[in-house]
CSV table of C-alpha atoms in Angstrom, one decimal:
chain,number,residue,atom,x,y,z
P,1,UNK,CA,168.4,132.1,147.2
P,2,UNK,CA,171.0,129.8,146.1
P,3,UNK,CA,172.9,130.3,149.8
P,4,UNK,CA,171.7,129.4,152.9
P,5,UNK,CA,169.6,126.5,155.1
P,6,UNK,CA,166.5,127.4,152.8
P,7,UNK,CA,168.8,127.0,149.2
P,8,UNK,CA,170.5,123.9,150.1
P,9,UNK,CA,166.9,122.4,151.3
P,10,UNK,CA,165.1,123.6,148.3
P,11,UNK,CA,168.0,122.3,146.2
P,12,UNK,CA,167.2,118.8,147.8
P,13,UNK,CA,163.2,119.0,147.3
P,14,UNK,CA,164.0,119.6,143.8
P,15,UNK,CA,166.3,116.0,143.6
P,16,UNK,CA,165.2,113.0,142.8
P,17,UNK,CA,166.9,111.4,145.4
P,18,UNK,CA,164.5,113.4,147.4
P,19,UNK,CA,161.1,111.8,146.4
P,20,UNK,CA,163.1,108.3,146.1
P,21,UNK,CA,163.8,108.4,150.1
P,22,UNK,CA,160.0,109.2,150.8
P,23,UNK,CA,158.9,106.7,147.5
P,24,UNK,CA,160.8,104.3,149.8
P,25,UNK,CA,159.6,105.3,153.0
P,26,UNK,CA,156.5,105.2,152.3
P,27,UNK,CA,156.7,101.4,150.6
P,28,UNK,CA,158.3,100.6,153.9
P,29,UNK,CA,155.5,101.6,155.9
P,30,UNK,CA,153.3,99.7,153.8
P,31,UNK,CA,155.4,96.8,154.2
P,32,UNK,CA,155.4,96.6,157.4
P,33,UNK,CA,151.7,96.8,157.6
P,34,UNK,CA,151.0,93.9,155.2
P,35,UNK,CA,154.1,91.9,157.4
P,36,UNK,CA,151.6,92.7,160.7
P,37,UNK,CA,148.4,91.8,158.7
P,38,UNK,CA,149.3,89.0,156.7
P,39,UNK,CA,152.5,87.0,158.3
P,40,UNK,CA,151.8,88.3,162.3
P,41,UNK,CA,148.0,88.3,161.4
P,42,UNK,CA,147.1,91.1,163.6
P,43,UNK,CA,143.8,92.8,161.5
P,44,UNK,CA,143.6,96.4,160.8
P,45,UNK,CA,140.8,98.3,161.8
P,46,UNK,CA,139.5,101.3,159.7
P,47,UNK,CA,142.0,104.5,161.0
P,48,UNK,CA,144.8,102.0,160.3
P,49,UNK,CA,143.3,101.3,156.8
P,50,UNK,CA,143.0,105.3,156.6
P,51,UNK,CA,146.8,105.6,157.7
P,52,UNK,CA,147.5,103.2,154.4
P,53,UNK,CA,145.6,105.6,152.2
P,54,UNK,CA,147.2,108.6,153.2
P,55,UNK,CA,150.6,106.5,152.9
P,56,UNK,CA,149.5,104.8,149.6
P,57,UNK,CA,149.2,109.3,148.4
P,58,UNK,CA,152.6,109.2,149.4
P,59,UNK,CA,153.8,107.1,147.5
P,60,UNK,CA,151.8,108.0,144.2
P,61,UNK,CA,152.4,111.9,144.6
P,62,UNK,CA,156.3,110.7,145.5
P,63,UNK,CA,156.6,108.8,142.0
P,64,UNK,CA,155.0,111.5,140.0
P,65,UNK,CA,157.1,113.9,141.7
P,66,UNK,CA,160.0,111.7,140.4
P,67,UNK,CA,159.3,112.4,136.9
P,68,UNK,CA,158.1,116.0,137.3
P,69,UNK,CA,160.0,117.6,139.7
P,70,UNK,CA,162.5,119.5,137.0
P,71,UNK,CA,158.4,121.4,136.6
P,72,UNK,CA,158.8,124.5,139.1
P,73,UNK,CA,155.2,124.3,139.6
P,74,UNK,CA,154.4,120.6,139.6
P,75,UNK,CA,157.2,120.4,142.1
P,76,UNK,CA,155.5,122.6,144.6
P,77,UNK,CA,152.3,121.2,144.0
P,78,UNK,CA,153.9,118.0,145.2
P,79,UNK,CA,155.5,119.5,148.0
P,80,UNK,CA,152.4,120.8,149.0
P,81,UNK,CA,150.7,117.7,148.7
P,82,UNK,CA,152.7,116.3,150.7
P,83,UNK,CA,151.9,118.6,153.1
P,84,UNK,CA,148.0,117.7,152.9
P,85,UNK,CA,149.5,113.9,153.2
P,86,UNK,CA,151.6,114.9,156.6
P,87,UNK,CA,148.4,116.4,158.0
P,88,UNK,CA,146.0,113.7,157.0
P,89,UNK,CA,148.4,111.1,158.4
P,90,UNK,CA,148.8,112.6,161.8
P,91,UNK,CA,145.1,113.3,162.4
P,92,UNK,CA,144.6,109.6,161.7
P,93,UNK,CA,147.4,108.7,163.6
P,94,UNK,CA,146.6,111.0,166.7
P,95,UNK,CA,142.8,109.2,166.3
P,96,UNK,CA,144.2,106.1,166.8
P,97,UNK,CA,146.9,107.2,169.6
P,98,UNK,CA,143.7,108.1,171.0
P,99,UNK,CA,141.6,105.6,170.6
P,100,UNK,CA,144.3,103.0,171.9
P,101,UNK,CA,144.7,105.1,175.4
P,102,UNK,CA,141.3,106.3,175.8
P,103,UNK,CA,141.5,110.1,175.4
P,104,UNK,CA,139.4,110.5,171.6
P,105,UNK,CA,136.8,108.3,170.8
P,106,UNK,CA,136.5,107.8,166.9
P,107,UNK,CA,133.9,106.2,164.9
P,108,UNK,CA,135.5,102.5,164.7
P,109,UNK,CA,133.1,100.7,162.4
P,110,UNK,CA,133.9,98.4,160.0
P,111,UNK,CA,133.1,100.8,157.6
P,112,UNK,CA,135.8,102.1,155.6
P,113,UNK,CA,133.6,105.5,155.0
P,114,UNK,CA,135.2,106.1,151.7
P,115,UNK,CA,132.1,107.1,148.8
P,116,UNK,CA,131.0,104.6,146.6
P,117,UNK,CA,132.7,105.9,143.6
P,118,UNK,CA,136.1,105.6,145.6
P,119,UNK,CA,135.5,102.1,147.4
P,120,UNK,CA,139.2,101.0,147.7
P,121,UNK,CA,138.2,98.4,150.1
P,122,UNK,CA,135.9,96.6,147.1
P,123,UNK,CA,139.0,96.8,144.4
P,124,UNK,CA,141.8,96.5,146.9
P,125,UNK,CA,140.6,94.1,149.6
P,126,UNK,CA,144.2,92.9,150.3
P,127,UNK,CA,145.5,96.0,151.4
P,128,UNK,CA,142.5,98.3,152.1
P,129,UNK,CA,139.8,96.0,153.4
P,130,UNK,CA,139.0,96.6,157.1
P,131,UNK,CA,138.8,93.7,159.4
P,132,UNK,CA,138.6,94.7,162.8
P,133,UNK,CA,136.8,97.1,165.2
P,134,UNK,CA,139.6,100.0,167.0
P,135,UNK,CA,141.8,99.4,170.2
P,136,UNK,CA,145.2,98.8,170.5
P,137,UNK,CA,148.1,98.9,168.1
P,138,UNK,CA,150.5,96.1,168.0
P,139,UNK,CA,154.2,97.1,170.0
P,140,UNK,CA,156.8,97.5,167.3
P,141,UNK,CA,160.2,97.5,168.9
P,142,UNK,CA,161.4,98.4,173.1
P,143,UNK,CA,157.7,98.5,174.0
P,144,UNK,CA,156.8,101.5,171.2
P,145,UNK,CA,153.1,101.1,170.0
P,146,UNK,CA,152.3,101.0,166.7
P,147,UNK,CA,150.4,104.3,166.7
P,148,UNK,CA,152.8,105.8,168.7
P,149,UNK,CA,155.5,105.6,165.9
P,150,UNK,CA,152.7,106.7,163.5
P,151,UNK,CA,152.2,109.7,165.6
P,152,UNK,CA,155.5,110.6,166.1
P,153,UNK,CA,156.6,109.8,162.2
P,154,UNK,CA,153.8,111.7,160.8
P,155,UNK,CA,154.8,114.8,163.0
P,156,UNK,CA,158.5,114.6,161.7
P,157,UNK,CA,156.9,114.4,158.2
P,158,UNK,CA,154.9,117.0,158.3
P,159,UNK,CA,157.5,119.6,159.7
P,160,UNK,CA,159.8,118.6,156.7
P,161,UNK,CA,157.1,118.9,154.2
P,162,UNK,CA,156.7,122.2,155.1
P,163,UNK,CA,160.2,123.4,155.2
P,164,UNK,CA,160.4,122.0,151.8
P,165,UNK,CA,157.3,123.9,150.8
P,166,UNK,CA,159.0,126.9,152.3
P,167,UNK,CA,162.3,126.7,150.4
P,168,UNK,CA,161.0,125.2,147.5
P,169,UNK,CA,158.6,128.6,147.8
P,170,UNK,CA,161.3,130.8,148.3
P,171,UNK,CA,162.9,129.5,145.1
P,172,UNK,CA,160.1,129.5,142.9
P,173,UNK,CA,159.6,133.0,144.2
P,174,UNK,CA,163.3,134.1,143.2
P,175,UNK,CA,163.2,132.3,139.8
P,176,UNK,CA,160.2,134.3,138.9
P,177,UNK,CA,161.9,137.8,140.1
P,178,UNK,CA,165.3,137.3,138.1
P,179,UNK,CA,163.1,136.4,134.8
P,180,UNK,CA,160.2,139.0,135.4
């Protein structure tokens, strides 16, 4: 296990340097979001808000991961939370691809739809509060939307989580046959 593509990448999900870069990706992302709602003030509308949670997962599994990853276990289960993240992020983001050119039609309410014991729009109205019905996302840079770089991000994100998982698998898999 400790040679080949899958070693060297399961060597690298086990760094810290690892869950740093997607700690800081993540923060990015939110960043930018905030710089769009706050200093552009372009309002997000609920799958955008939904896109935050999912990133705002990120970033909480990424820090735990930090301190945990040396765990075999709690390192997979991070990897394959991240996983669940990837996929939650590119539904959302392929709902509001959609929704911006006209091919899904999603429930666009002002309603965050998130259970009254989880109401992250009541405790965290800066960054989770919805303020606007679906449509377009804002262009970012050389006419790419908004949702488009979601779409395309989340995709990328979720084919690396799961070659992680994978390798990180694989490893955990050969640790337990050389000590059993």
């Amino acid at each position: 296990m400790n040679d080949g593509v899958f070693g060297r990448f399961a060597k690298i999900g086990n760094s810290a340097a690892y869950w740093m870069l997607l700690l800081v990706i993540g923060l990015c992302f939110e960043g930018v979001a905030l710089y769009y709602q706050y200093v552009l003030e372009l309002q997000p509308c609920v799958l955008c808000i939904q896109v935050r949670i999912w990133v705002m997962a990120l970033i909480i599994v990424s820090l735990v991961a930090i301190w945990m990853r040396r765990n075999a276990v709690m390192n997979l289960l991070a990897h394959m939370l991240t996983v669940v993240i990837a996929i939650g992020m590119l539904e959302r983001s392929y709902q509001l691809l959609g929704t911006e050119r006209g091919f899904t039609f999603s429930d666009c309410g002002l309603d965050l739809g998130m259970p009254a014991w989880f109401a992250l729009d009541r405790w965290f109205p800066v960054m989770f509060k919805v303020q606007t019905s679906c449509g377009y996302t804002p262009e970012l840079l050389f006419g790419i939307t908004m949702a488009e770089a979601l779409i395309v991000s989340s995709a990328v994100f979720l084919l690396v989580s799961a070659v992680m998982v994978v390798s990180v698998l694989l490893g955990f898999q050969s640790s337990q046959d050389a000590t059993g």
